[in-house]
XYZ file of N, CA, C and O in Angstrom:
240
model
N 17.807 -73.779 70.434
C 17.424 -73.389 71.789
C 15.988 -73.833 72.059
O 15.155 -73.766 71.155
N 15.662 -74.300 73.314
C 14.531 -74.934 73.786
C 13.480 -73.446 74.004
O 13.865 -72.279 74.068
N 12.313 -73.883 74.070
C 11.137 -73.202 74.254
C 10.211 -73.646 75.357
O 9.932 -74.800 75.682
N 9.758 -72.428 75.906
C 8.122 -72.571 76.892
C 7.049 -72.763 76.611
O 6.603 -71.685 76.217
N 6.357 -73.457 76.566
C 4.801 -73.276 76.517
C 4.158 -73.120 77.368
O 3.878 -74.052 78.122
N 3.796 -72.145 77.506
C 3.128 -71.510 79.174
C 1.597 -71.784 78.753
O 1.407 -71.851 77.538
N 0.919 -71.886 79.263
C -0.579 -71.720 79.481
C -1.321 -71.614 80.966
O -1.231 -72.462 81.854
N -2.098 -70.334 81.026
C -2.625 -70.092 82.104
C -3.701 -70.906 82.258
O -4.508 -70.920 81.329
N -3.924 -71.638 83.275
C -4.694 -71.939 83.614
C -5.702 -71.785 85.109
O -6.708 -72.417 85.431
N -5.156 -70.968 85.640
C -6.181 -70.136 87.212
C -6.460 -68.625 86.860
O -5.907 -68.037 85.931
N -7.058 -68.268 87.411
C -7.646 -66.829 86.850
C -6.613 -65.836 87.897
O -5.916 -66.013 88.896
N -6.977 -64.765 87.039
C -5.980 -63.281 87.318
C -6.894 -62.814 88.559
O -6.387 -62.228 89.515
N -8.553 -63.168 88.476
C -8.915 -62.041 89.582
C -8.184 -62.401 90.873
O -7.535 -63.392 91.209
N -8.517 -61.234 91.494
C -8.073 -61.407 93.272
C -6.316 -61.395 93.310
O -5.795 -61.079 94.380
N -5.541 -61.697 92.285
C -4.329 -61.875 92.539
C -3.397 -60.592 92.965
O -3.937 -59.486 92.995
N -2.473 -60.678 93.184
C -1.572 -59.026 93.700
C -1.195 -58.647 92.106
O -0.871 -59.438 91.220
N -1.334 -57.250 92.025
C -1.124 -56.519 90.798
C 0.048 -56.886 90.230
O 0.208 -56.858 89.010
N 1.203 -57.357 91.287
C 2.324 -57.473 90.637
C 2.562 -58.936 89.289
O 3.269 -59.079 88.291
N 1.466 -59.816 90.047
C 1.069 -61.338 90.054
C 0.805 -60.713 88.483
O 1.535 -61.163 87.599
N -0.217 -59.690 88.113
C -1.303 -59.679 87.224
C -0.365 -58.917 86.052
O -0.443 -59.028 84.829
N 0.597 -58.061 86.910
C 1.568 -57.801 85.040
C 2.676 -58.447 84.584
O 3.268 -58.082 83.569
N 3.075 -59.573 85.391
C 4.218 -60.690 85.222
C 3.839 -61.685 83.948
O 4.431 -62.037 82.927
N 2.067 -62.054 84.759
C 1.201 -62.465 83.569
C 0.911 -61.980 82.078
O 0.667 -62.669 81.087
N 1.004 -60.660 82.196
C 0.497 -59.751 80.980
C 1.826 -59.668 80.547
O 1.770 -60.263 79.470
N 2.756 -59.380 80.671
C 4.023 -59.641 80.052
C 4.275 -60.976 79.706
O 5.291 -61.180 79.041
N 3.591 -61.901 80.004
C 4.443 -63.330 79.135
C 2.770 -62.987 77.967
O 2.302 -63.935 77.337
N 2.254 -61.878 77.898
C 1.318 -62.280 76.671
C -0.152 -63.527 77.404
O -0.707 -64.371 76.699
N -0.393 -63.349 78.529
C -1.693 -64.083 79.303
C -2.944 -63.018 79.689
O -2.329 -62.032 80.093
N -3.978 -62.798 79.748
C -4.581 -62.162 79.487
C -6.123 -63.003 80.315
O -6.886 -62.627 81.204
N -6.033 -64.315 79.442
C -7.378 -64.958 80.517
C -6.980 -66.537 80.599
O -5.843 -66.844 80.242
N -7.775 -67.438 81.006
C -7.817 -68.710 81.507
C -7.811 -68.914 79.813
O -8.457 -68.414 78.891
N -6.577 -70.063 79.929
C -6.959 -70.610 78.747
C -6.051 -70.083 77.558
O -5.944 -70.657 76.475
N -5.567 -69.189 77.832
C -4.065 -68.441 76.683
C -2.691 -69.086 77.090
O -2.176 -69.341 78.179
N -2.271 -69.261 75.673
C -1.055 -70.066 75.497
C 0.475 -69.128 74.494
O 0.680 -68.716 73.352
N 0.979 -69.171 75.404
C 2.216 -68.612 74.978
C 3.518 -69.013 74.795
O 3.940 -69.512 75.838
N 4.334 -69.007 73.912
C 5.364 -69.868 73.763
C 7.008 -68.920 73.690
O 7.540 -68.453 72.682
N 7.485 -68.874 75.076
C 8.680 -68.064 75.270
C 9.462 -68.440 74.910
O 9.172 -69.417 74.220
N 11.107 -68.130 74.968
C 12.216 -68.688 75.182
C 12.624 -69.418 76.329
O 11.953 -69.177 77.333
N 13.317 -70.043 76.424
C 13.623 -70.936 77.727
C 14.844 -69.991 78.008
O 15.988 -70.219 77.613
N 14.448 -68.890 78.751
C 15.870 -68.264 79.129
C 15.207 -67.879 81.342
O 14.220 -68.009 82.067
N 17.044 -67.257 81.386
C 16.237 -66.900 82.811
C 15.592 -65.385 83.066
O 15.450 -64.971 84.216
N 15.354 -64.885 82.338
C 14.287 -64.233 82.751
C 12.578 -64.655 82.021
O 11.810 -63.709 82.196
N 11.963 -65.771 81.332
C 11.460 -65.699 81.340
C 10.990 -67.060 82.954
O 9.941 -67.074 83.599
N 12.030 -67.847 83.098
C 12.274 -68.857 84.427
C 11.892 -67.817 85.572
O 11.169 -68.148 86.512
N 12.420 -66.552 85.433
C 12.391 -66.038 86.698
C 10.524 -65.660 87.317
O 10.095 -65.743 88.468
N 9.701 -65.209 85.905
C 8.562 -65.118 85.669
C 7.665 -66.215 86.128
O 6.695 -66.237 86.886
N 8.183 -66.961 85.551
C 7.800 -68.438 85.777
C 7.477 -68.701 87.085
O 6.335 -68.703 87.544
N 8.623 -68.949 87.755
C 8.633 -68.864 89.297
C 7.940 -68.013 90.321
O 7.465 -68.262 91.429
N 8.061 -66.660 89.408
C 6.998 -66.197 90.567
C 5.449 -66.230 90.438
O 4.725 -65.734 91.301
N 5.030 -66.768 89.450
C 3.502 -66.837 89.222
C 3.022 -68.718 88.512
O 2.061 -69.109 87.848
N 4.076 -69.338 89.006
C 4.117 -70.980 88.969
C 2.698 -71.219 89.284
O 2.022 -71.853 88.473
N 2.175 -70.781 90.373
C 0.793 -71.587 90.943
C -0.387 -70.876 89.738
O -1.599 -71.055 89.864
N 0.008 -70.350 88.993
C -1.483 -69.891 88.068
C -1.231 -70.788 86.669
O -2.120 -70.813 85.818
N 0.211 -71.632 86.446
C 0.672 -72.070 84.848
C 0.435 -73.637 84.846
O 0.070 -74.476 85.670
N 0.871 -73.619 83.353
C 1.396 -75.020 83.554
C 2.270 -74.831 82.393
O 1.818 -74.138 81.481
N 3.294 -75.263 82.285
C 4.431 -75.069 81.805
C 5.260 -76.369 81.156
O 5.858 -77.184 81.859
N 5.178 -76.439 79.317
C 5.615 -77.856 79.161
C 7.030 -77.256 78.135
O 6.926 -76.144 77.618
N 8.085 -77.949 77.956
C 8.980 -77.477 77.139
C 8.657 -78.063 76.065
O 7.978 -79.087 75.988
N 9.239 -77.294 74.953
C 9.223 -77.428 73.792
C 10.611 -77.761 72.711
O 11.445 -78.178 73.514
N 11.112 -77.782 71.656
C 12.069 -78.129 71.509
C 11.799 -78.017 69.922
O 12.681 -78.330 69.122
């Protein structure tokens, strides 16, 4: 099974709270943390809603 590599790269301030524990649940915390999920859909669904703060490469 394939893998995420998420890494935040825009900052948490100013964002909507909801924005800020979607983040803290994939394990992001500040600019610059890298986390490596499952490629499933709920971590896709995460993904999607906080896309504009990641960058997101698969893994394998």
């Amino acid at each position: 099974m394939a893998n995420l590599k998420i890494e935040l790269v825009k900052s948490l301030n100013g964002r909507l709270k909801k924005h800020i524990a979607t983040a803290n649940s994939l394990g992001l915390r500040g600019i610059g943390d890298v986390t490596v999920q499952p490629d499933n859909a709920q971590t896709r669904g995460k993904v999607a809603q906080i896309g504009y703060l990641l960058q997101v490469t698969e893994e394998k």
